Structures are given as C-alpha cells and as structure tokens.
C-alpha cells in the first residue's frame, strides 16, 4: 500500500505573528504565534480565505503520480504536484521510497512553474545566462535537475509536477512526461 499525503485544501491559519517572508515554502504564511499554543483570551479573527488557485483536480494528480511511478518502475521515485500558485496539491511517496524525494520533487515542480518551462531547460539556461544562474542560486526552492514539468489545461498553466529518485534525472523527466500523457486528455475535457 502506498503512503499518500494529499494536500487537497487550504491550510487556514489564525492571525499570524509570522509573515510569508518568514517561511521558506512558497505560499506558506508561516507559523502563527511562533508555533506556540494560542495565547489566553479571545482568539483573534481568522484571516479571510484566499481565492483557490487553478490546479489539476486531485483525482488527476493522483492518476499522473501513479502513472509516473509505473513508468519509473525500476526506481524508487516520489512525485510532487503543486497548484498554479506554487503550493502543494499532492505528495506521492510509494513504499520503499525515501520521503526526501518529495521535497526534491517539490523544488523541481516549483522551479518549472516559476520559470514557466521544464527544469531541464532552466538548467541549460543557467549554463549560458549568468543572471539566470544567480536567480536560481538565490532561492533555495529552485532546483534545475530534470524532472520538473508544467501541467497545462490547453495553453493555461494550472500547476506543475516534480519527479525525483531516478538516475539520471533525465529519467525523472521521461517518467513525468508519461504521467502528463496519462491525464492530458482529461485535462483538455475539464476546460
């Protein structure tokens, strides 16, 4: 049985003493009250919920992840799927796979989304464009190993996925493309 962590909704936080700048994760508002229990007295009002970003439906994200793992059957890979704002939608970590691959997959997906291109292309650009290399080095969530791909509905970017665990990373990208192939038809019908 596979361990699956599905992030299918928003994490609604109470009033936070931390800001997004305090967190190293895109879209994460940080830890309210420095991670301690609510202080005594009346609770602060809840912040308004943000509009939900575009994203692949969770059932399609899961289908893609399963297809990716099947395509990479000789490797222990994990898959991370993020929405169009860069926040997690799904971490898929099959039994026998090191969970740290989900973090690497997240970084690949986030990089693809941020640059609006596969991470393999971003990596190539860093070799010829010094400004691109500086930008990648400046954000600890950017990773240019192959395996980060955009998820589109028609021409609209609705998220990204990252695959980690196969060697070389070009195999991660190949398996990721198999996952996208599995859901592309359904994504086109959902438009």
Coordinates of N, CA and C in Angstrom, one line a residue:
X1 N 0.8 -1.2 0.0 CA 0.0 0.0 0.0 C 0.9 1.2 0.0
X2 N 0.5 2.2 -0.8 CA 1.3 3.4 -0.9 C 0.9 4.4 0.2
X3 N 2.0 5.1 0.7 CA 1.7 6.2 1.6 C 1.4 7.4 0.7
X4 N 0.4 8.1 0.9 CA 0.0 9.2 0.1 C -0.4 10.3 1.1
X5 N 0.2 11.5 0.9 CA -0.2 12.7 1.6 C -0.9 13.5 0.6
X6 N -2.1 13.8 0.8 CA -2.9 14.6 -0.2 C -3.2 15.9 0.5
X7 N -2.7 16.9 -0.1 CA -3.0 18.3 0.3 C -4.1 18.8 -0.6
X8 N -5.3 18.6 -0.2 CA -6.5 18.9 -1.1 C -7.2 20.1 -0.7
X9 N -6.7 20.8 0.3 CA -7.4 22.0 0.6 C -6.4 23.1 1.1
X10 N -7.0 24.2 1.6 CA -6.1 25.2 2.1 C -5.9 25.0 3.6
X11 N -4.7 25.4 4.0 CA -4.5 25.4 5.5 C -4.9 26.8 5.9
X12 N -5.9 26.8 6.8 CA -6.4 28.1 7.2 C -5.8 28.4 8.6
X13 N -5.0 29.4 8.7 CA -4.3 29.8 9.9 C -5.1 30.9 10.6
X14 N -4.8 30.9 11.9 CA -5.3 32.0 12.7 C -4.4 33.2 12.4
X15 N -4.7 34.3 13.1 CA -3.9 35.5 12.8 C -2.4 35.1 13.1
X16 N -1.6 35.5 12.3 CA -0.2 35.0 12.4 C 0.7 36.1 12.8
X17 N 1.6 35.8 13.7 CA 2.7 36.8 14.0 C 3.8 36.7 13.0
X18 N 3.8 35.5 12.2 CA 4.8 35.4 11.2 C 4.2 35.8 9.8
X19 N 5.0 36.1 8.9 CA 4.6 36.5 7.6 C 5.1 35.5 6.6
X20 N 4.7 35.6 5.3 CA 5.2 34.7 4.3 C 6.7 34.8 4.2
X21 N 7.2 36.0 4.5 CA 8.7 36.2 4.3 C 9.4 35.4 5.4
X22 N 8.7 35.0 6.5 CA 9.4 34.2 7.5 C 9.5 32.7 7.1
X23 N 8.8 32.3 6.1 CA 8.7 30.9 5.7 C 9.6 30.6 4.5
X24 N 10.1 29.4 4.4 CA 10.9 29.1 3.2 C 10.1 28.4 2.2
X25 N 8.8 28.2 2.4 CA 7.9 27.5 1.5 C 7.0 28.5 0.8
X26 N 6.9 28.5 -0.6 CA 6.1 29.4 -1.3 C 4.6 29.2 -0.8
X27 N 4.0 30.4 -0.6 CA 2.6 30.4 -0.2 C 2.3 30.0 1.2
X28 N 3.3 29.7 2.0 CA 3.1 29.3 3.4 C 3.1 30.6 4.2
X29 N 2.1 30.8 5.0 CA 2.0 32.0 5.8 C 2.9 32.0 7.1
X30 N 3.6 30.9 7.3 CA 4.5 30.8 8.4 C 3.8 30.2 9.6
X31 N 4.4 30.3 10.8 CA 3.8 29.7 12.0 C 3.1 30.8 12.8
X32 N 1.8 30.6 13.1 CA 1.2 31.6 14.0 C 1.8 31.5 15.4
X33 N 1.9 32.6 16.0 CA 2.4 32.7 17.4 C 3.7 31.9 17.6
X34 N 4.6 31.9 16.6 CA 5.9 31.2 16.7 C 5.7 29.8 17.0
X35 N 4.6 29.2 16.6 CA 4.4 27.7 16.8 C 3.8 27.3 18.2
X36 N 3.6 28.3 19.0 CA 3.1 28.0 20.4 C 1.6 28.0 20.4
X37 N 1.0 27.4 21.5 CA -0.5 27.4 21.5 C -1.0 28.9 21.5
X38 N -2.3 29.0 21.2 CA -2.9 30.3 21.2 C -2.8 30.9 22.6
X39 N -2.6 32.2 22.6 CA -2.5 32.9 23.9 C -3.8 32.9 24.6
X40 N -3.8 33.1 25.9 CA -5.1 33.1 26.6 C -6.0 34.3 26.2
X41 N -7.3 34.2 26.4 CA -8.2 35.2 26.0 C -8.9 34.9 24.7
X42 N -9.6 35.8 24.2 CA -10.4 35.6 23.0 C -9.4 35.4 21.8
X43 N -9.8 34.5 20.9 CA -9.0 34.2 19.7 C -9.1 35.4 18.8
X44 N -8.0 35.6 18.1 CA -8.1 36.7 17.0 C -9.0 36.2 15.9
X45 N -9.5 37.2 15.1 CA -10.3 36.8 14.0 C -9.5 36.0 13.0
X46 N -10.2 35.1 12.3 CA -9.5 34.3 11.2 C -9.3 35.2 10.0
X47 N -8.1 35.1 9.4 CA -7.9 35.9 8.2 C -8.9 35.4 7.1
X48 N -9.2 36.2 6.1 CA -10.1 35.8 5.1 C -9.4 34.7 4.2
X49 N -10.2 33.8 3.7 CA -9.6 32.7 2.9 C -9.2 33.3 1.6
X50 N -8.1 32.9 1.0 CA -7.7 33.4 -0.3 C -8.4 32.6 -1.4
X51 N -8.6 33.2 -2.5 CA -9.2 32.5 -3.6 C -8.4 31.3 -4.0
X52 N -9.0 30.2 -4.3 CA -8.2 29.0 -4.6 C -7.6 29.2 -6.0
X53 N -6.3 28.8 -6.1 CA -5.6 28.9 -7.3 C -6.0 27.8 -8.3
X54 N -5.8 28.0 -9.5 CA -6.0 26.9 -10.5 C -5.1 25.8 -10.2
X55 N -5.6 24.6 -10.4 CA -4.8 23.4 -10.2 C -5.5 22.2 -10.9
X56 N -4.7 21.1 -11.0 CA -5.3 19.9 -11.6 C -6.2 19.3 -10.5
X57 N -7.3 18.7 -10.9 CA -8.1 18.0 -9.9 C -7.3 16.9 -9.2
X58 N -7.6 16.7 -7.9 CA -6.8 15.8 -7.1 C -6.8 14.4 -7.7
X59 N -8.0 14.0 -8.3 CA -8.0 12.6 -8.9 C -7.1 12.5 -10.1
X60 N -6.9 13.6 -10.9 CA -6.0 13.6 -12.0 C -4.5 13.6 -11.5
X61 N -4.3 14.4 -10.5 CA -2.9 14.5 -9.9 C -2.5 13.1 -9.4
X62 N -3.4 12.4 -8.8 CA -3.1 11.1 -8.3 C -2.9 10.1 -9.5
X63 N -3.7 10.2 -10.5 CA -3.5 9.3 -11.7 C -2.2 9.6 -12.3
X64 N -1.8 10.8 -12.4 CA -0.5 11.2 -13.0 C 0.6 10.6 -12.2
X65 N 0.5 10.7 -10.8 CA 1.6 10.2 -9.9 C 1.7 8.7 -10.1
X66 N 0.6 8.0 -10.1 CA 0.6 6.5 -10.3 C 1.2 6.1 -11.6
X67 N 0.9 6.9 -12.7 CA 1.5 6.6 -14.0 C 3.0 6.8 -14.0
X68 N 3.4 7.9 -13.3 CA 4.8 8.2 -13.2 C 5.6 7.1 -12.5
X69 N 5.1 6.6 -11.4 CA 5.7 5.6 -10.6 C 5.8 4.3 -11.5
X70 N 4.7 4.0 -12.2 CA 4.7 2.8 -13.1 C 5.7 2.9 -14.2
X71 N 5.9 4.1 -14.8 CA 6.8 4.3 -15.8 C 8.3 4.2 -15.3
X72 N 8.5 4.6 -14.0 CA 9.8 4.5 -13.4 C 9.9 3.3 -12.5
X73 N 9.4 2.2 -13.0 CA 9.3 1.0 -12.1 C 10.6 0.4 -11.6
X74 N 11.7 0.8 -12.3 CA 13.0 0.3 -11.8 C 13.6 1.2 -10.7
X75 N 12.9 2.3 -10.4 CA 13.5 3.2 -9.5 C 12.4 3.5 -8.4
X76 N 12.9 4.0 -7.2 CA 12.1 4.4 -6.1 C 11.9 5.9 -6.3
X77 N 10.8 6.3 -6.9 CA 10.6 7.8 -7.1 C 9.4 8.3 -6.3
X78 N 9.5 9.6 -6.0 CA 8.4 10.3 -5.4 C 7.9 11.3 -6.4
X79 N 6.7 11.7 -6.3 CA 6.1 12.7 -7.1 C 5.5 13.8 -6.3
X80 N 5.7 15.1 -6.7 CA 5.1 16.2 -6.0 C 4.3 17.0 -7.1
X81 N 3.1 17.4 -6.7 CA 2.2 18.1 -7.6 C 1.9 19.4 -6.9
X82 N 2.0 20.6 -7.6 CA 1.7 21.9 -7.0 C 0.7 22.6 -7.8
X83 N 0.0 23.5 -7.2 CA -1.0 24.3 -8.0 C -0.4 25.5 -8.7
X84 N -1.2 26.3 -9.3 CA -0.6 27.4 -10.1 C 0.0 28.5 -9.3
X85 N -0.2 28.5 -7.9 CA 0.4 29.5 -7.1 C 1.7 28.9 -6.4
X86 N 2.0 27.6 -6.7 CA 3.2 27.0 -6.1 C 3.0 26.3 -4.8
X87 N 1.8 26.1 -4.3 CA 1.5 25.4 -3.1 C 1.2 24.0 -3.4
X88 N 1.5 23.1 -2.4 CA 1.4 21.7 -2.6 C -0.1 21.2 -2.9
X89 N -0.2 20.3 -3.8 CA -1.5 19.7 -4.1 C -1.4 18.2 -3.7
X90 N -0.3 17.6 -4.0 CA -0.1 16.2 -3.7 C 1.4 15.8 -3.5
X91 N 1.7 15.0 -2.5 CA 3.0 14.4 -2.4 C 2.7 12.9 -2.5
X92 N 3.3 12.2 -3.4 CA 3.1 10.8 -3.6 C 4.4 10.0 -3.4
X93 N 4.4 9.3 -2.3 CA 5.7 8.6 -1.9 C 5.4 7.1 -1.7
X94 N 5.7 6.3 -2.8 CA 5.4 4.9 -2.6 C 6.2 4.2 -1.6
X95 N 5.8 3.1 -1.0 CA 6.5 2.3 -0.1 C 7.9 2.0 -0.7
X96 N 8.9 2.1 0.2 CA 10.3 1.8 -0.3 C 11.0 3.0 -0.9
X97 N 10.3 4.1 -0.9 CA 10.9 5.4 -1.5 C 11.3 6.3 -0.3
X98 N 12.5 6.9 -0.3 CA 12.9 7.8 0.7 C 12.0 9.1 0.5
X99 N 11.4 9.5 1.6 CA 10.4 10.6 1.6 C 11.1 11.9 1.2
X100 N 12.4 12.0 1.3 CA 13.1 13.3 0.9 C 12.9 13.6 -0.5
X101 N 12.6 12.5 -1.3 CA 12.4 12.8 -2.8 C 11.2 13.6 -3.0
X102 N 10.2 13.7 -2.1 CA 9.0 14.6 -2.2 C 9.5 16.0 -2.2
X103 N 10.5 16.3 -1.3 CA 11.0 17.7 -1.2 C 11.7 18.1 -2.5
X104 N 12.5 17.2 -3.0 CA 13.2 17.4 -4.3 C 12.2 17.6 -5.4
X105 N 11.2 16.7 -5.4 CA 10.2 16.8 -6.5 C 9.5 18.2 -6.4
X106 N 9.2 18.6 -5.1 CA 8.5 20.0 -4.9 C 9.4 21.0 -5.5
X107 N 10.7 21.0 -5.2 CA 11.6 22.0 -5.8 C 11.7 22.0 -7.3
X108 N 11.6 20.9 -7.9 CA 11.6 20.8 -9.3 C 10.3 21.3 -9.9
X109 N 9.2 21.0 -9.3 CA 7.9 21.5 -9.8 C 7.8 23.0 -9.6
X110 N 8.3 23.5 -8.5 CA 8.3 24.9 -8.2 C 9.2 25.7 -9.2
X111 N 10.3 25.1 -9.5 CA 11.2 25.8 -10.5 C 10.6 25.8 -11.9
X112 N 10.0 24.7 -12.3 CA 9.3 24.7 -13.6 C 8.2 25.7 -13.6
X113 N 7.4 25.8 -12.6 CA 6.3 26.8 -12.5 C 6.8 28.2 -12.5
X114 N 7.8 28.5 -11.7 CA 8.4 29.8 -11.6 C 9.0 30.3 -13.0
X115 N 9.6 29.4 -13.7 CA 10.2 29.8 -14.9 C 9.4 29.5 -16.2
X116 N 8.2 28.9 -15.9 CA 7.3 28.5 -17.0 C 7.9 27.7 -18.1
X117 N 8.8 26.7 -17.6 CA 9.4 25.8 -18.6 C 9.9 24.6 -17.8
X118 N 10.2 23.5 -18.4 CA 10.7 22.3 -17.7 C 12.1 22.6 -17.1
X119 N 12.3 22.0 -16.0 CA 13.6 22.3 -15.3 C 14.8 21.9 -16.1
X120 N 14.7 20.9 -17.0 CA 15.8 20.6 -17.8 C 16.2 21.8 -18.7
X121 N 15.2 22.6 -19.1 CA 15.5 23.8 -19.9 C 16.1 24.9 -19.1
X122 N 15.6 25.0 -17.8 CA 16.1 26.0 -16.9 C 17.6 25.7 -16.7
X123 N 17.9 24.5 -16.4 CA 19.3 24.1 -16.2 C 20.2 24.4 -17.3
X124 N 19.7 24.2 -18.5 CA 20.6 24.6 -19.7 C 20.8 26.1 -19.7
X125 N 19.7 26.9 -19.4 CA 19.9 28.3 -19.5 C 20.9 28.8 -18.4
X126 N 21.0 28.2 -17.3 CA 21.9 28.6 -16.3 C 23.4 28.5 -16.7
X127 N 23.6 27.6 -17.7 CA 25.0 27.4 -18.2 C 25.4 28.6 -19.1
X128 N 24.4 29.3 -19.7 CA 24.8 30.3 -20.7 C 24.3 31.7 -20.2
X129 N 23.5 31.8 -19.2 CA 22.9 33.1 -18.8 C 23.3 33.3 -17.3
X130 N 24.3 34.1 -17.0 CA 24.8 34.3 -15.6 C 23.7 34.8 -14.7
X131 N 22.8 35.7 -15.2 CA 21.7 36.2 -14.4 C 20.8 35.1 -14.0
X132 N 20.5 34.2 -14.9 CA 19.6 33.1 -14.6 C 20.3 32.2 -13.5
X133 N 21.6 32.0 -13.6 CA 22.3 31.2 -12.6 C 22.2 31.9 -11.2
X134 N 22.4 33.2 -11.2 CA 22.3 34.0 -9.9 C 20.9 33.9 -9.3
X135 N 19.9 34.0 -10.2 CA 18.5 33.9 -9.7 C 18.2 32.5 -9.1
X136 N 18.7 31.4 -9.7 CA 18.5 30.1 -9.2 C 19.2 29.9 -7.9
X137 N 20.4 30.4 -7.8 CA 21.2 30.2 -6.5 C 20.6 31.0 -5.4
X138 N 19.8 32.1 -5.7 CA 19.3 33.0 -4.7 C 18.1 32.4 -4.0
X139 N 17.4 31.4 -4.6 CA 16.2 30.9 -4.0 C 16.4 29.4 -3.7
X140 N 16.4 29.0 -2.4 CA 16.7 27.7 -2.0 C 15.6 26.7 -2.5
X141 N 14.5 27.1 -3.0 CA 13.5 26.2 -3.5 C 13.6 26.0 -5.0
X142 N 14.6 26.6 -5.7 CA 14.8 26.3 -7.1 C 15.8 25.2 -7.2
X143 N 15.5 24.3 -8.1 CA 16.4 23.1 -8.4 C 16.3 22.8 -9.9
X144 N 17.4 22.8 -10.6 CA 17.3 22.7 -12.1 C 17.6 21.3 -12.6
X145 N 17.6 20.3 -11.8 CA 17.8 18.9 -12.3 C 16.5 18.6 -13.1
X146 N 16.6 17.8 -14.1 CA 15.5 17.4 -14.9 C 14.4 16.7 -14.1
X147 N 13.2 16.9 -14.4 CA 12.1 16.2 -13.7 C 11.0 17.1 -13.3
X148 N 11.1 18.4 -13.5 CA 10.1 19.4 -13.2 C 9.4 19.8 -14.5
X149 N 8.0 19.6 -14.5 CA 7.3 19.8 -15.7 C 6.0 20.6 -15.4
X150 N 5.6 21.4 -16.4 CA 4.3 22.2 -16.2 C 3.1 21.3 -16.5
X151 N 2.0 21.6 -15.8 CA 0.7 20.9 -16.0 C -0.1 22.0 -16.6
X152 N -0.7 21.7 -17.8 CA -1.5 22.7 -18.6 C -2.8 22.1 -18.9
X153 N -3.8 23.0 -18.9 CA -5.1 22.7 -19.4 C -5.2 23.6 -20.7
X154 N -5.1 23.0 -21.8 CA -5.0 23.7 -23.1 C -3.6 24.5 -23.0
X155 N -3.6 25.8 -23.1 CA -2.4 26.6 -23.1 C -2.2 27.2 -21.7
X156 N -3.2 27.0 -20.8 CA -3.1 27.6 -19.5 C -2.4 26.8 -18.5
X157 N -1.4 27.3 -17.8 CA -0.6 26.6 -16.8 C -1.5 26.5 -15.5
X158 N -1.8 25.3 -15.1 CA -2.6 25.1 -13.9 C -1.8 24.5 -12.7
X159 N -0.5 24.3 -12.9 CA 0.3 23.7 -11.9 C 1.6 23.1 -12.5
X160 N 2.2 22.3 -11.7 CA 3.5 21.7 -12.1 C 3.7 20.4 -11.3
X161 N 4.5 19.5 -11.9 CA 4.8 18.3 -11.1 C 6.3 18.1 -11.1
X162 N 6.8 17.5 -10.1 CA 8.3 17.2 -10.0 C 8.4 15.7 -9.6
X163 N 9.4 15.1 -10.3 CA 9.7 13.7 -10.1 C 11.1 13.6 -9.6
X164 N 11.3 12.8 -8.6 CA 12.7 12.6 -8.0 C 12.9 11.2 -7.6
X165 N 14.1 10.7 -7.9 CA 14.6 9.4 -7.5 C 15.2 8.5 -8.5
X166 N 14.9 8.8 -9.8 CA 15.5 8.0 -10.9 C 16.9 8.6 -11.2
X167 N 17.8 7.8 -11.8 CA 19.1 8.3 -12.2 C 19.3 7.9 -13.6
X168 N 19.8 8.8 -14.5 CA 20.0 10.2 -14.2 C 18.7 10.9 -14.2
X169 N 18.7 12.2 -13.8 CA 17.4 12.9 -13.7 C 16.6 13.0 -15.0
X170 N 17.3 12.9 -16.1 CA 16.6 12.8 -17.4 C 15.5 11.7 -17.3
X171 N 15.8 10.7 -16.6 CA 14.8 9.6 -16.5 C 13.6 10.1 -15.6
X172 N 13.8 11.0 -14.6 CA 12.7 11.6 -13.9 C 11.8 12.3 -14.9
X173 N 12.4 13.1 -15.8 CA 11.6 13.9 -16.8 C 10.8 12.9 -17.7
X174 N 11.5 11.9 -18.1 CA 10.8 10.9 -19.0 C 9.6 10.3 -18.3
X175 N 9.7 9.9 -17.1 CA 8.6 9.4 -16.3 C 7.5 10.4 -16.1
X176 N 7.9 11.6 -15.8 CA 7.0 12.7 -15.6 C 6.1 13.0 -16.9
X177 N 6.8 12.9 -18.0 CA 6.0 13.0 -19.3 C 5.0 11.9 -19.5
X178 N 5.3 10.7 -19.0 CA 4.4 9.6 -19.1 C 3.2 9.9 -18.2
X179 N 3.4 10.5 -17.0 CA 2.3 10.9 -16.2 C 1.4 12.0 -16.8
X180 N 2.0 13.0 -17.4 CA 1.3 14.0 -18.1 C 0.5 13.4 -19.3
X181 N 1.1 12.5 -20.0 CA 0.4 11.9 -21.1 C -0.9 11.2 -20.6
X182 N -0.8 10.6 -19.4 CA -2.0 9.8 -18.9 C -3.2 10.8 -18.6
X183 N -2.9 12.0 -18.2 CA -4.0 12.9 -17.8 C -4.3 14.0 -18.8
X184 N -3.5 14.2 -19.9 CA -3.7 15.3 -20.8 C -5.1 15.3 -21.4
X185 N -5.6 14.2 -21.8 CA -7.0 14.2 -22.4 C -8.0 14.6 -21.4
X186 N -8.0 14.1 -20.2 CA -8.9 14.5 -19.2 C -8.8 16.0 -18.8
X187 N -7.6 16.5 -18.8 CA -7.4 18.0 -18.5 C -8.0 18.8 -19.6
X188 N -7.9 18.4 -20.9 CA -8.5 19.1 -22.0 C -10.0 19.1 -21.9
X189 N -10.6 18.0 -21.4 CA -12.1 17.9 -21.3 C -12.6 18.8 -20.1
X190 N -11.8 19.0 -19.1 CA -12.2 19.8 -18.0 C -12.2 21.3 -18.2
X191 N -11.7 21.7 -19.4 CA -11.6 23.2 -19.7 C -12.9 23.8 -19.8

